[in-house]
Coordinates of C-alpha atoms in Angstrom, one line a residue:
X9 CA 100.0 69.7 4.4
X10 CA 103.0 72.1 5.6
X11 CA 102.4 75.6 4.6
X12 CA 105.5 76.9 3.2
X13 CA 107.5 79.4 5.2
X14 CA 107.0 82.6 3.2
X15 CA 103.1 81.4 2.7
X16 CA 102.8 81.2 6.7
X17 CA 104.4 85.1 7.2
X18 CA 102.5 86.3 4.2
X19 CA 99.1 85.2 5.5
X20 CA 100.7 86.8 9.4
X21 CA 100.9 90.0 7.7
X22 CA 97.4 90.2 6.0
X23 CA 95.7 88.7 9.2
X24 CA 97.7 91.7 10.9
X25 CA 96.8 94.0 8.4
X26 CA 93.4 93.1 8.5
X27 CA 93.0 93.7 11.9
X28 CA 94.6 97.3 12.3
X29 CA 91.7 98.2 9.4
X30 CA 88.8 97.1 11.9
X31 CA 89.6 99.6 14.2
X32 CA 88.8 102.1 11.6
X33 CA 85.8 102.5 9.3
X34 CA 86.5 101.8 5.9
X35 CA 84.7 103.2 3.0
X36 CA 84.0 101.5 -0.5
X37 CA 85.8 100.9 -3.3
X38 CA 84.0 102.4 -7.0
X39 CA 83.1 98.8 -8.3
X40 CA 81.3 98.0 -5.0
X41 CA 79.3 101.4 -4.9
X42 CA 78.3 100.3 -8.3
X43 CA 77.4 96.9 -7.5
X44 CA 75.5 97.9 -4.6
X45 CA 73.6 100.5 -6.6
X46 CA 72.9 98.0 -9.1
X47 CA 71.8 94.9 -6.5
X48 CA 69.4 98.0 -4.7
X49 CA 67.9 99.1 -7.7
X50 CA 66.9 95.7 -9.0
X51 CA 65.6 94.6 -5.7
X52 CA 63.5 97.8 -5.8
X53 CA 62.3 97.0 -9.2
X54 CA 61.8 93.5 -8.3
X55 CA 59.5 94.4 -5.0
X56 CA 57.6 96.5 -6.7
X57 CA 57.0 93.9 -9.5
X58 CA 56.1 91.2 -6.6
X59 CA 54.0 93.3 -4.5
X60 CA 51.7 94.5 -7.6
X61 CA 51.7 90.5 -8.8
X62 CA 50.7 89.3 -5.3
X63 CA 48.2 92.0 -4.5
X64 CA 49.9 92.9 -1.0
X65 CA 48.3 95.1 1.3
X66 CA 49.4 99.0 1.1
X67 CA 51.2 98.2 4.3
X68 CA 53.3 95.1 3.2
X69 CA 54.6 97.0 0.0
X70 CA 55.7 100.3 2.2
X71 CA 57.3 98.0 4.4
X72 CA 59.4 95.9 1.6
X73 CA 60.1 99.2 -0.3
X74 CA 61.4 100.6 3.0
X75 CA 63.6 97.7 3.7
X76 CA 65.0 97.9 0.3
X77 CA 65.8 101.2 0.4
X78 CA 67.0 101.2 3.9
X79 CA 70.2 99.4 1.9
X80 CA 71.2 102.5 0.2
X81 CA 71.7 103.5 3.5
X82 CA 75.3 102.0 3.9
X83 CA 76.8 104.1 0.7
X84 CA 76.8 107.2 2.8
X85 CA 76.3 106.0 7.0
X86 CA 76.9 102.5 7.4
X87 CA 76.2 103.0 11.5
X88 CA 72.9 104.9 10.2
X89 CA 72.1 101.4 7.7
X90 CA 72.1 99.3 11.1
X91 CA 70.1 101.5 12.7
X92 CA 67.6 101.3 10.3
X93 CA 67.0 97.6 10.3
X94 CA 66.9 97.6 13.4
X95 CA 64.4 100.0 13.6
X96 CA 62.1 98.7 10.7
X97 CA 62.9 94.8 12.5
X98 CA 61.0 96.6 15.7
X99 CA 57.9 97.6 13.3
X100 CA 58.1 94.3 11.7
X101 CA 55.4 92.3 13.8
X102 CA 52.9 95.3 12.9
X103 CA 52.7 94.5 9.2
X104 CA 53.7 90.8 10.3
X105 CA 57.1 90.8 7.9
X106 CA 59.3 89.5 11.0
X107 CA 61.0 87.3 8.2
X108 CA 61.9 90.0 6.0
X109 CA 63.4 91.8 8.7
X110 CA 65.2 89.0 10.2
X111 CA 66.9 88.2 6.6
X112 CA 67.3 91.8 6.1
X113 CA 69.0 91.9 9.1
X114 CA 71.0 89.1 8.4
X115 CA 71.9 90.5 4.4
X116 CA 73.0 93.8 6.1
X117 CA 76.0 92.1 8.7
X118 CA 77.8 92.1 5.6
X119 CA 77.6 95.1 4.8
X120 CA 79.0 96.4 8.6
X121 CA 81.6 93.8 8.3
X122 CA 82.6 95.2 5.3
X123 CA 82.5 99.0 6.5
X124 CA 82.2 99.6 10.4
X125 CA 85.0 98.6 13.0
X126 CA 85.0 96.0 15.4
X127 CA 82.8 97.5 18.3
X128 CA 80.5 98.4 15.9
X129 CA 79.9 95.2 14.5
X130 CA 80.3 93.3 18.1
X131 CA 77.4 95.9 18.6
X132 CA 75.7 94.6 15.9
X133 CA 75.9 90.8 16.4
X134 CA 74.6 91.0 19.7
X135 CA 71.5 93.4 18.6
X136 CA 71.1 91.1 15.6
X137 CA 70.8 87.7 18.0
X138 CA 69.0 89.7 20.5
X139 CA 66.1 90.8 18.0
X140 CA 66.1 87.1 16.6
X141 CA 65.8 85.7 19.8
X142 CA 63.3 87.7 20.9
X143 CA 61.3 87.8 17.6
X144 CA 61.5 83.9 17.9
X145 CA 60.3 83.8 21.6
X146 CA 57.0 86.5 21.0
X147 CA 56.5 85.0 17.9
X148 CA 57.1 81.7 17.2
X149 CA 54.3 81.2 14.7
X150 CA 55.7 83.6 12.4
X151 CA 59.4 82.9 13.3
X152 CA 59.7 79.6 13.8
X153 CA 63.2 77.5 15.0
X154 CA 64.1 76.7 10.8
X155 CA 64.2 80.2 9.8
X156 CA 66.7 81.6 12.9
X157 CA 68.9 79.0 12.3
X158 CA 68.4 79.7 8.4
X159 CA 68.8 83.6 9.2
X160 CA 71.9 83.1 11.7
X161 CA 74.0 80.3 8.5
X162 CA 72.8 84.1 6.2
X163 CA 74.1 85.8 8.8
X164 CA 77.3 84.3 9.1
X165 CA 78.0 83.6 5.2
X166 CA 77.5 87.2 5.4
X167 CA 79.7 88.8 7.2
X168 CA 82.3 86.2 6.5
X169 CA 82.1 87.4 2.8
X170 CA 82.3 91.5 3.9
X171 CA 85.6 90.4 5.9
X172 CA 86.9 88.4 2.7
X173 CA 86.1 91.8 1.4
X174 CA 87.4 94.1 3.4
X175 CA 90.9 92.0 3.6
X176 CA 91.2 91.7 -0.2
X177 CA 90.8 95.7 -0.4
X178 CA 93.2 96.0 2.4
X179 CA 95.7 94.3 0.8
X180 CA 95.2 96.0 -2.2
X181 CA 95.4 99.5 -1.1
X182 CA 98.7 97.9 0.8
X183 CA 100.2 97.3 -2.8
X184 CA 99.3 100.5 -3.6
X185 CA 100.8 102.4 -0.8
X186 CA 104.2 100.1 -1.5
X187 CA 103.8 100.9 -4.9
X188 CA 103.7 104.6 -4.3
X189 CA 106.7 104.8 -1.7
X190 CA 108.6 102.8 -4.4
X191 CA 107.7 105.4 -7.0
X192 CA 109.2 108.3 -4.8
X193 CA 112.4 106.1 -4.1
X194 CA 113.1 105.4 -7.2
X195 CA 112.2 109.4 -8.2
X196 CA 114.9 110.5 -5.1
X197 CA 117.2 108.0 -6.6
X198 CA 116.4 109.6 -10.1
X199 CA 116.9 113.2 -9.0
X200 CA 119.9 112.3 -6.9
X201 CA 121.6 110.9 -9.6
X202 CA 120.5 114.2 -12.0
X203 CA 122.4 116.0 -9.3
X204 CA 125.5 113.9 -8.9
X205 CA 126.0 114.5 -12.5
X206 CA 125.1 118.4 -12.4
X207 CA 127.9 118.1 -9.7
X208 CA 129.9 116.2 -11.8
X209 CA 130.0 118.9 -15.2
X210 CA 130.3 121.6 -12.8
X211 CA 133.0 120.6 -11.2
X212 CA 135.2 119.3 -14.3
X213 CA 133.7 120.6 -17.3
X214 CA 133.5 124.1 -15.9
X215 CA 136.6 124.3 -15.0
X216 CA 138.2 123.8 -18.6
X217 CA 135.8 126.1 -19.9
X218 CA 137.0 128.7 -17.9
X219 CA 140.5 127.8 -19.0
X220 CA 139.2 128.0 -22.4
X221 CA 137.0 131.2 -22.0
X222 CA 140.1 133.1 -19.9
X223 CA 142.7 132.0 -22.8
X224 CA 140.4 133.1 -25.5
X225 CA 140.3 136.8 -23.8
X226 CA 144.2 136.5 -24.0
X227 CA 143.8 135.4 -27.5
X228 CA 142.1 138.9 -27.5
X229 CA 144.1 141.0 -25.5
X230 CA 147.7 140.4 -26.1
X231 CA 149.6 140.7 -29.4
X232 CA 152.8 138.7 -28.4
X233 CA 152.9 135.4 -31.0
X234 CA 154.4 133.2 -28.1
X235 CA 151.7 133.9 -25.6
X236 CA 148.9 133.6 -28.4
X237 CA 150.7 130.0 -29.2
X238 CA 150.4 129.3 -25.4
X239 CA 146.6 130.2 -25.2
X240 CA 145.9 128.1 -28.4
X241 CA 147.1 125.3 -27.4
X242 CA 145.6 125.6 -23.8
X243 CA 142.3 126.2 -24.9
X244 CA 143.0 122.9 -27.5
X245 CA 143.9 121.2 -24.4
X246 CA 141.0 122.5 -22.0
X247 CA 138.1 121.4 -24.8
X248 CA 139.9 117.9 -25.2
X249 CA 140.0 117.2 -21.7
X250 CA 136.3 118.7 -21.5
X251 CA 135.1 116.2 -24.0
X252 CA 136.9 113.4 -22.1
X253 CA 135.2 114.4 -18.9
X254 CA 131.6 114.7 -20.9
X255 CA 132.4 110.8 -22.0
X256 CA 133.3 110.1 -18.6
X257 CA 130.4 111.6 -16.0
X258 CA 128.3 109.9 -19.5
X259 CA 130.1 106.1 -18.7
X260 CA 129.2 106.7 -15.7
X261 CA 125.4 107.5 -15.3
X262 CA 125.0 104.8 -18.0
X263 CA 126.4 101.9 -16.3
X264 CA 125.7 103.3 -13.1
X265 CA 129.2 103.2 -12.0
X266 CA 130.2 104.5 -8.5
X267 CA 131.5 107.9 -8.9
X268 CA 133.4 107.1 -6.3
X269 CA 135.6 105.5 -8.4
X270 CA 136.0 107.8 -10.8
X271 CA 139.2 109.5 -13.0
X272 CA 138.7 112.5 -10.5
X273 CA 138.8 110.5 -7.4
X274 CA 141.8 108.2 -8.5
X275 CA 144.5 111.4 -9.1
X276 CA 143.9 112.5 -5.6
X277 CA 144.7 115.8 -4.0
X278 CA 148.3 116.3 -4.9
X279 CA 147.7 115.7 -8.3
X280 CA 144.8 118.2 -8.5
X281 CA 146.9 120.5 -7.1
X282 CA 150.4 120.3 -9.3
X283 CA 147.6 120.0 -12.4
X284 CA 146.2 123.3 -11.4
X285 CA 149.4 124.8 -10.8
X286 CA 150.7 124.0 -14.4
X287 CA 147.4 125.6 -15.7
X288 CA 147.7 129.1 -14.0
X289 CA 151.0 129.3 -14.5
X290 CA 150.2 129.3 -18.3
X291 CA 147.7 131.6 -17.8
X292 CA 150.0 134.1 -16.6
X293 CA 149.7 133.7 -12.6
X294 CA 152.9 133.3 -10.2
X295 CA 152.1 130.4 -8.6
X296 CA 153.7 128.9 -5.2
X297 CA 152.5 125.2 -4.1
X298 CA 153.6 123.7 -1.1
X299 CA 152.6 120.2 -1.5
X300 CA 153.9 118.4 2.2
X301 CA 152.0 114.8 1.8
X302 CA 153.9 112.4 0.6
X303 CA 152.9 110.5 -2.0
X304 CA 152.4 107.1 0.3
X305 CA 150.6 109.4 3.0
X306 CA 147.6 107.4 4.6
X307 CA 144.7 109.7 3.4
X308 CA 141.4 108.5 2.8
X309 CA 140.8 107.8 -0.8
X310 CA 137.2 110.1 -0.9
X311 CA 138.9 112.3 1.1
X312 CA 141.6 113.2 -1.0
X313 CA 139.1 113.0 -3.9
X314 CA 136.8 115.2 -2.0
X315 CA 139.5 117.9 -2.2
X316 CA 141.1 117.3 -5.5
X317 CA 137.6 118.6 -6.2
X318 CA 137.4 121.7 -4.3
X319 CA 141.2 122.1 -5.2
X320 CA 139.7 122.1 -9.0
X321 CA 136.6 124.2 -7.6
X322 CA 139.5 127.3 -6.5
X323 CA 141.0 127.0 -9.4
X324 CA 137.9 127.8 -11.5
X325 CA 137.0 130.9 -9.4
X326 CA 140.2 132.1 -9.6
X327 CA 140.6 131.9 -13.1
X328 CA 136.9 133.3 -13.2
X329 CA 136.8 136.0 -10.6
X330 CA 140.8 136.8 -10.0
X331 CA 141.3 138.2 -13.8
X332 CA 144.7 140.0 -14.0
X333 CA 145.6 139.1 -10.4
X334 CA 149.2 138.0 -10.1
X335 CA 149.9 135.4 -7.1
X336 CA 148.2 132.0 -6.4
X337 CA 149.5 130.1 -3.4
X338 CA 148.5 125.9 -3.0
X339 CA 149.4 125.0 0.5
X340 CA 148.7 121.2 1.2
X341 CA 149.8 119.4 4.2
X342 CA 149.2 116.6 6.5
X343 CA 149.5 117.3 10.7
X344 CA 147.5 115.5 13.6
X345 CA 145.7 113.4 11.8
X346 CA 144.0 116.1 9.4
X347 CA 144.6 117.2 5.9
X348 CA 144.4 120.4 5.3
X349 CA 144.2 122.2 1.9
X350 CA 144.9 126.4 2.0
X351 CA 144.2 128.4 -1.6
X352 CA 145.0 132.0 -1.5
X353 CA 145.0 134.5 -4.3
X354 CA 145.7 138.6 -5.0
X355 CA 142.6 140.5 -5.5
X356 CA 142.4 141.6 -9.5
X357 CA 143.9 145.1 -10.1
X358 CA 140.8 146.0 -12.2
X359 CA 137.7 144.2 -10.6
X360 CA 135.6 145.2 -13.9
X361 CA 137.8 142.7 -16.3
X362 CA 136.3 139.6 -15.2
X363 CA 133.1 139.3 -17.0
X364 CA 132.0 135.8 -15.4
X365 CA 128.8 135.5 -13.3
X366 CA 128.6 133.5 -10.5
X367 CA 125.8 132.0 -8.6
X368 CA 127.4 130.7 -5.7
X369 CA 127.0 126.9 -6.8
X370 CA 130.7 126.0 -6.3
X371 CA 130.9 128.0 -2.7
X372 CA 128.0 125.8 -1.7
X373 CA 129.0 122.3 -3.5
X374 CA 132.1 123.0 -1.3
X375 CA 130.7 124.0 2.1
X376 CA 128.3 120.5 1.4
X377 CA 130.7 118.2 0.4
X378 CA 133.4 119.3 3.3
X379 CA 130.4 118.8 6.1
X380 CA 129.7 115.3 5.1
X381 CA 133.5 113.8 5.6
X382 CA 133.4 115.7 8.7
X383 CA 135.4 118.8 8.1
X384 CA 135.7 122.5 7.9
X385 CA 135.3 124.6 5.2
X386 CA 136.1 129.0 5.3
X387 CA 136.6 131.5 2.1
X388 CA 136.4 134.9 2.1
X389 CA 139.0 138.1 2.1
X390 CA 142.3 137.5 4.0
X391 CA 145.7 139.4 3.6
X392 CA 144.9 141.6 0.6
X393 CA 143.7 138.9 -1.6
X394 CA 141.3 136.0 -1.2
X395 CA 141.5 133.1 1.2
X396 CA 139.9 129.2 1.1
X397 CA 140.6 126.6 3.9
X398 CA 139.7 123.0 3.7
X399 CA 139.9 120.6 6.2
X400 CA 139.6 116.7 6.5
X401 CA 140.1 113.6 8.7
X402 CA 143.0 111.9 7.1
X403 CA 140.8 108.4 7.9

């Protein structure tokens, strides 16, 4: 019969596995401590009932108790167990219970298959045919040829069942392990996916609701009808495009779309850019943009999507941090193979108007997202105003 590819590797791999546990001692699983408590305490019970039936000699039953109990033994030290038998096997011819050693003996090679590694039970084999043999040769009466052959099939049988054992739990605790490193990926998947959206909202969402939060201080502030008209129907604007972004980062995690292929990532840069320079001029700012890629540039699609975000990113600080302050420059250009994004604003005249608290998130999203393509990313004070440079691989 032809064994069937994936049969053949999958019986490699638990022959394989079953060998790296036999260099180790393995301990037992719940249901076999119970079964073994359960087989030990009705071969106690069962001695005792047999020795007081038969009338043995106070000897015989302290012997067959002993041997009994000399099973328990292996739930706490297995090597301890073979030393024991061994042991009462070497007392044995006093009380003349050679056979109930012998079969002990042979009962207990299980056991050390089942728990001790392979020196230990290579140890035990040979003590085990060495006490037989010699049992058989100093006492052939009591031992005779039919009962070490008996004792050696018990023997065998056996150990071959602790093995069976011992590979079945193996492969079990196997499954489990897979099972468990399965569980965290799919938990790292899980919690990277919470964070690409927590990146996503931050970086779309909260920059209309600044828009909407810096318009609705206008709204406030300044009595002229025209600019209250331009500030209503921004912050109309900002919450629609808001929702729209909700729907979209939404869409996404729910068919578990590549973000990138997203809205964000398919305007590029230079759109980013002209869009945020239409929405601080309307907030008041004097904006310059310099935008020197040309549309059919060769740029890296989540490289120019990576700083249409950042471009979105400066916009939101500004309008969060840079209350009141007057001139925005967007520089954008494309030289030796690089694309390079500049964003420099005044300071605010009154640092106290700008109510917003910031954590830092957006600095950092920045700083993570630039090293990851490869590039450079710097902000901080520059030339009476604040400064952020971005830099890219083109390719």
């Amino acid at each position: 019969m032809t064994v069937p590819p994936h049969d053949s590797r999958r019986r490699q791999v638990s022959l394989r596995a079953l060998w790296a546990s036999l260099r180790t001692d393995a301990a037992f699983t719940r249901v076999e401590r119970w079964a073994l408590w359960s087989l030990i305490g009705a071969g106690f019970v069962a001695g005792l009932v047999l020795t007081a039936s038969a009338g043995l000699p106070g000897e015989d039953a302290v012997f067959q108790t002993l041997l009994t109990l000399a099973f328990a033994l292996v739930l706490w030290r297995p090597k301890a167990f073979g030393a024991a038998l061994l042991i009462l096997l070497a007392v044995s011819p006093a009380v003349d219970a050679q056979q109930e050693a012998i079969l002990a003996l042979a009962l207990g090679s299980g056991l050390i298959a089942r728990t001790c590694t392979i020196a230990i039970q290579a140890a035990y084999v040979v003590a085990f045919f060495g006490a037989a043999i010699l049992i058989h040769a100093f006492f052939p009466a009591s031992e005779p040829l039919s009962s070490f052959i008996a004792a050696i099939i018990v023997a065998t049988g056996s150990s071959g069942v602790g093995l069976t054992l011992r590979a079945v739990t193996e492969r079990e605790m196997q499954a489990h392990r897979k099972l468990l490193v399965s569980e965290q990926a799919r938990a790292e998947v899980a919690a990277g996916e919470r964070r690409r959206i927590a990146d996503d909202l931050h970086d779309v969402v909260a920059h209309d609701l600044t828009i909407i939060a810096m318009h609705a201080r206008l709204l406030e502030r300044d009595p002229d009808p025209d600019d209250r008209r331009t500030s209503q129907r921004a912050i109309l604007d900002s919450a629609r495009q808001a929702l729209s972004d909700v729907r979209r980062v939404v869409l996404l995690a729910s068919e578990d779309a590549d973000p990138a292929t997203g809205a964000d990532n398919q305007r590029g840069v230079g759109v980013a850019a002209r869009e945020l320079a239409r929405e601080l001029t309307a907030a008041g700012y004097r904006v310059q943009l310099d935008d020197e890629v040309p549309d059919g540039a060769d740029v890296d699609r989540l490289v120019s999507a990576t700083l249409a975000r950042i471009v979105r990113e400066a916009g939101t600080n500004i309008l969060k941090h840079a209350v009141g302050a007057q001139r925005v420059r967007i520089h954008l250009r494309q030289s030796d193979g690089e694309l390079r994004l500049s964003v420099w604003n005044s300071l605010p005249r009154d640092p106290s108007a700008s109510d917003a608290v910031s954590g830092g998130y957006g600095i950092v999203r920045m700083n993570e997202r630039t090293a990851i393509l490869g590039g450079s990313f710097e902000s901080g004070p520059e030339s009476g105003g604040w400064q952020m440079r971005a830099s890219f691989p083109a390719r």
